[in-house]
Amino acid sequence: MRPQTEAELAEAVRGAAGPLVVRGGGTRGIGRPVAGEVLETGGLSGVTLYEPGALTLVARAGTPLAEVEAVLAAEGQRLPFEPMDHRGLLGQGGEPTLGGMVAANASGPRRVQAGACRDSLIGVRFVDGRGAVVKNGGRVMKNVTGYDLVKLMAGSWGTLGVLSEVAFKLLPAPESAATLVFDGLDSVQAVEMFAAALGSPFEVNGAAHLPDGRSVLRVEGFASSVTYRAGALGRHLARFGAPGVLDSEESAALWVSVRDVAPFHNGGGDVWRLSVKPTDAPGLVAKAGGEALYDWGGGLVWLRVAVGTDLRGALGGFQGHATLVRASADTRRALAPFQPEPAPVAALTQGLRAKFDPRGILNPGLME
Amino acid sequence: MQMPVPRADVIAQRARLFEQLRAVLPDEAVIVDPTETRAYECDGLTAYRCPPLAAVLPATTAEVAAVLRICHAAGVPVVPRGAGTSLAGGALPTADCVILGVARMRDVLETDYANRFIRVQTGRTNLSVTGAVEADGFFYAPDPSSQLACAIAGNIAMNSGGAHCLKYGVTTNNLLGVTLVQMDGTVVEIGGPFMDAGGLDLLGVICGSEGQLGVVTEATLRILPKPEGARPVLIGFDANEVAGACVSDIIKAGILPVAIEFMDRPCIRATEAFAHAGYPDCEALLIVEVEGSDAEIDEQLGLIRQIAERHNPVEFRESQSEEEARKIWLGRKSAFGAMGQINDYICLDGTIPVSELPHVLRRIGELSKQYGLDVANVFHAGDGNMHPLILFDANKPGDLETCEAMGAEILKLCVEVGGCLTGEHGVGVEKRDLMSVQFAQADLEAQMRVKDVFDPMWLLNPAKVFPLAASEGRRG
């Protein structure tokens, strides 16, 4: 099914006889495999409102991300959270949509400073599992009117409702960027360096440690400010060695590869995503084994392990969560792709699902 | 303003309730004497008052859970209370309720600079969170005007903002985790010192739920390194529209100030008479603050000056010293106090798309004439969060009602132009009955279903947020 309007979308959900596989651009085959009729949102497309002077954009959920990024770039603006493109990692085709990005709460390296997708999302319209159209939030960036279902929808992977429209607050795109490259730090030293960098006033908005051993920091802004802050950071972090510096263009390419976890695109293996307390990260990686890419100053770890590895079993208890992002459908059936929740939290999650999707037809089981 | 009829059965059973509460809390933490419960009869929305049945002041999560279990079993409504600074009546009691105050829970539990978070008990005041980390060069970003007094519990309940949220976001963007006690006493940990949710973003919906989903007893908050420096400029204009256009141009130029504050002539005059900040006598003024090193500040202010000059400002005042910077902020920060000196007022909190600013200010002027009440405007211009202050005389019969009617008109106007009823104060009881202006029945239904999950008996702060008619079938 491929509805062309919100009303048709609502009709499709209302009339559904069984489970629906909700699909934006089909670029993120993540979670427990779902069987059902495919419901595509790509027919709901187009930017409905863009006000550069108010830093806000509203678009239908099926709008290709690339289209929105082009519209924003023409005004020197961007989505602040640097959404990850999963295609390379998952070996998938398709065209990422805004709705899919929101459903995955896809957030890249800049999350460490500018927040996640959910932090920039200011409004949603969606169709719940009953087929009712619901709106929440709006098009203004400060809004506490009623409960914040906007956040609840971000990262809910189409299991609570099918998004029909999304609204964002934006940021100006910076004039310039620079990346500091430190060689030879091990993961513990790298995370220590990140703590010193992110705890400094120099507004670092990218902090990653790559499998090839490089540890990288990014600053963005007006050109003179970038030069100043890159220099000041180098001095502040002198005890970690003398960094090399990448200019705007080299920097952009590097951070796309961090954002999309390029080092793990080829070469097989299952890929897990760990969200943890940064200083815990190196110890957890040591315990699990495998190859790691650290982002968010250590708070996000991409871990490549042998096919079929039960990573949670290997790690034991820790603060945070592990998500199995890349694995065969069989492995994603065998190992819960999303972190199982403690009983009282799971009860709330189940309760919300039962309220928003009482028939259990929206991507059923995907997040279990 | 209507409140539900207090439940006679609950009030009749109060002696037994007090006894049960005293069994789980120290005597001094259970307040039942009518002369003492009056201290809890209202919050910052002082026009409405009602003493509660009792007020309790637990000191730990376990004590909160014990209190809630008792009230849950007895079917007693509970109204959570932070510091009682809500301007929306979020902590207004009913005669059959227990006020659960977190005032005795003020400890810092953990400070972690390497991972940039602090974990606190939620009775701690907003400013004292920053106070706990500033000597080490950090701060907690959300800065509501009441930050000296307001508690983190209330900040989380209302998703509070502040003057600097244009750059740093509001409470929800700076909250990493909570310990939440549900009405039945179940304690849940949501989130923690990591940057996203493993499953559904429950933290996102708990923040801003106005104490209706649970009592947040502990919170993990993101702390940030202090900037190298910050400096405000003051820019005066001869028309509101021009000031509004200047805000839009600054944003479009790619500058992201930490704050852009707006005051109109009535507000400038009142604060000047009160605080003597030396503001120019003009139609509208902006205070724009930028951060960074001295050179970075100079560069940004240079750009702002270029942009402002295209709009023929009547004044462009840069601060050359700490003292001058303080004076630029002085008037803005004393605006509410200044208005309080000359009049009673109600403070609205609607948000509008920034592009609608001139139109909305014009309409507010017309409404002011129509209702015969003066309005002063002071607000966060960068994000469109308006704070019109409507002045009235509490001693004049009918004046409050006229004022509220006019306030409702202004909030409807905010919704009409694409904005919302409340940007940072919350709905509480104040805007409860206007919710159906902004939301259709299905929208409210979706929100109320969330409460059904967390608090199936609707005992937590039940008479707030949703129009009473909409929630009637759910409340006991």
PDB file of C-alpha atoms in Angstrom, chain A residues 50-142:
ATOM      1  CA  TYR A  50      10.182  26.443   5.580  1.00  0.00           C
ATOM      2  CA  GLU A  51      10.975  29.648   7.459  1.00  0.00           C
ATOM      3  CA  PRO A  52      14.715  30.309   7.472  1.00  0.00           C
ATOM      4  CA  GLY A  53      14.272  33.355   9.726  1.00  0.00           C
ATOM      5  CA  ALA A  54      12.552  31.200  12.328  1.00  0.00           C
ATOM      6  CA  LEU A  55      14.891  28.210  11.905  1.00  0.00           C
ATOM      7  CA  THR A  56      11.964  25.859  11.307  1.00  0.00           C
ATOM      8  CA  LEU A  57      10.916  23.379   8.641  1.00  0.00           C
ATOM      9  CA  VAL A  58       7.816  21.195   8.276  1.00  0.00           C
ATOM     10  CA  ALA A  59       7.600  18.365   5.743  1.00  0.00           C
ATOM     11  CA  ARG A  60       5.549  15.279   4.997  1.00  0.00           C
ATOM     12  CA  ALA A  61       7.042  12.137   6.456  1.00  0.00           C
ATOM     13  CA  GLY A  62       7.826  10.450   3.139  1.00  0.00           C
ATOM     14  CA  THR A  63       9.950  13.363   1.885  1.00  0.00           C
ATOM     15  CA  PRO A  64      13.434  12.179   0.890  1.00  0.00           C
ATOM     16  CA  LEU A  65      16.052  13.435   3.349  1.00  0.00           C
ATOM     17  CA  ALA A  66      18.260  14.459   0.427  1.00  0.00           C
ATOM     18  CA  GLU A  67      15.552  16.793  -0.851  1.00  0.00           C
ATOM     19  CA  VAL A  68      15.253  18.496   2.529  1.00  0.00           C
ATOM     20  CA  GLU A  69      19.006  18.793   2.906  1.00  0.00           C
ATOM     21  CA  ALA A  70      19.194  20.509  -0.501  1.00  0.00           C
ATOM     22  CA  VAL A  71      16.429  22.961   0.430  1.00  0.00           C
ATOM     23  CA  LEU A  72      18.216  23.804   3.680  1.00  0.00           C
ATOM     24  CA  ALA A  73      21.646  24.090   2.083  1.00  0.00           C
ATOM     25  CA  ALA A  74      20.301  26.718  -0.310  1.00  0.00           C
ATOM     26  CA  GLU A  75      19.624  28.922   2.734  1.00  0.00           C
ATOM     27  CA  GLY A  76      22.822  28.016   4.559  1.00  0.00           C
ATOM     28  CA  GLN A  77      21.015  25.910   7.163  1.00  0.00           C
ATOM     29  CA  ARG A  78      20.911  22.244   8.179  1.00  0.00           C
ATOM     30  CA  LEU A  79      19.405  19.638  10.477  1.00  0.00           C
ATOM     31  CA  PRO A  80      21.568  19.918  13.596  1.00  0.00           C
ATOM     32  CA  PHE A  81      21.844  16.213  14.440  1.00  0.00           C
ATOM     33  CA  GLU A  82      23.727  14.927  11.383  1.00  0.00           C
ATOM     34  CA  PRO A  83      21.456  11.931  10.664  1.00  0.00           C
ATOM     35  CA  MET A  84      23.217   8.650   9.936  1.00  0.00           C
ATOM     36  CA  ASP A  85      22.699   7.009   6.565  1.00  0.00           C
ATOM     37  CA  HIS A  86      22.426   3.268   7.297  1.00  0.00           C
ATOM     38  CA  ARG A  87      22.634   2.047   3.682  1.00  0.00           C
ATOM     39  CA  GLY A  88      26.356   1.401   3.556  1.00  0.00           C
ATOM     40  CA  LEU A  89      26.453  -0.451   6.846  1.00  0.00           C
ATOM     41  CA  LEU A  90      23.394  -2.569   6.107  1.00  0.00           C
ATOM     42  CA  GLY A  91      24.121  -3.031   2.407  1.00  0.00           C
ATOM     43  CA  GLN A  92      20.700  -1.667   1.528  1.00  0.00           C
ATOM     44  CA  GLY A  93      19.409   0.492  -1.317  1.00  0.00           C
ATOM     45  CA  GLY A  94      16.496   2.918  -1.211  1.00  0.00           C
ATOM     46  CA  GLU A  95      16.289   6.571  -0.347  1.00  0.00           C
ATOM     47  CA  PRO A  96      16.174   7.671   3.319  1.00  0.00           C
ATOM     48  CA  THR A  97      13.024   9.611   4.234  1.00  0.00           C
ATOM     49  CA  LEU A  98      12.390  12.080   7.037  1.00  0.00           C
ATOM     50  CA  GLY A  99       9.867   9.740   8.624  1.00  0.00           C
ATOM     51  CA  GLY A 100      12.275   6.806   8.636  1.00  0.00           C
ATOM     52  CA  MET A 101      14.980   8.999  10.106  1.00  0.00           C
ATOM     53  CA  VAL A 102      12.652  10.082  12.918  1.00  0.00           C
ATOM     54  CA  ALA A 103      11.358   6.564  13.532  1.00  0.00           C
ATOM     55  CA  ALA A 104      14.983   5.503  14.006  1.00  0.00           C
ATOM     56  CA  ASN A 105      15.943   8.667  15.929  1.00  0.00           C
ATOM     57  CA  ALA A 106      18.949   8.624  13.577  1.00  0.00           C
ATOM     58  CA  SER A 107      21.585  10.924  15.046  1.00  0.00           C
ATOM     59  CA  GLY A 108      25.218  11.307  14.050  1.00  0.00           C
ATOM     60  CA  PRO A 109      28.460  12.571  15.615  1.00  0.00           C
ATOM     61  CA  ARG A 110      27.096  16.048  16.336  1.00  0.00           C
ATOM     62  CA  ARG A 111      24.653  14.530  18.813  1.00  0.00           C
ATOM     63  CA  VAL A 112      27.321  15.012  21.459  1.00  0.00           C
ATOM     64  CA  GLN A 113      26.838  18.787  21.267  1.00  0.00           C
ATOM     65  CA  ALA A 114      23.701  19.579  19.248  1.00  0.00           C
ATOM     66  CA  GLY A 115      21.418  16.819  20.542  1.00  0.00           C
ATOM     67  CA  ALA A 116      19.762  13.868  18.850  1.00  0.00           C
ATOM     68  CA  CYS A 117      17.052  13.813  16.196  1.00  0.00           C
ATOM     69  CA  ARG A 118      14.470  13.796  18.999  1.00  0.00           C
ATOM     70  CA  ASP A 119      15.909  17.059  20.351  1.00  0.00           C
ATOM     71  CA  SER A 120      15.386  18.903  17.056  1.00  0.00           C
ATOM     72  CA  LEU A 121      11.997  17.372  16.355  1.00  0.00           C
ATOM     73  CA  ILE A 122       9.339  19.895  17.393  1.00  0.00           C
ATOM     74  CA  GLY A 123       6.147  18.497  15.918  1.00  0.00           C
ATOM     75  CA  VAL A 124       4.581  15.364  14.512  1.00  0.00           C
ATOM     76  CA  ARG A 125       1.389  14.199  12.902  1.00  0.00           C
ATOM     77  CA  PHE A 126       0.801  10.467  12.878  1.00  0.00           C
ATOM     78  CA  VAL A 127      -1.815   7.805  12.404  1.00  0.00           C
ATOM     79  CA  ASP A 128      -2.161   5.524  15.422  1.00  0.00           C
ATOM     80  CA  GLY A 129      -2.976   1.817  15.266  1.00  0.00           C
ATOM     81  CA  ARG A 130      -6.697   2.577  15.353  1.00  0.00           C
ATOM     82  CA  GLY A 131      -6.375   4.691  12.228  1.00  0.00           C
ATOM     83  CA  ALA A 132      -6.892   7.984  14.086  1.00  0.00           C
ATOM     84  CA  VAL A 133      -4.861  11.037  13.059  1.00  0.00           C
ATOM     85  CA  VAL A 134      -3.029  12.569  16.017  1.00  0.00           C
ATOM     86  CA  LYS A 135      -0.983  15.752  16.166  1.00  0.00           C
ATOM     87  CA  ASN A 136       1.470  16.726  18.864  1.00  0.00           C
ATOM     88  CA  GLY A 137       3.933  19.565  19.269  1.00  0.00           C
ATOM     89  CA  GLY A 138       3.829  22.046  16.410  1.00  0.00           C
ATOM     90  CA  ARG A 139       6.069  24.332  14.409  1.00  0.00           C
ATOM     91  CA  VAL A 140       7.479  26.471  17.209  1.00  0.00           C
ATOM     92  CA  MET A 141      10.645  25.591  19.044  1.00  0.00           C
ATOM     93  CA  LYS A 142       9.410  26.161  22.570  1.00  0.00           C
TER      94      LYS A 142
END
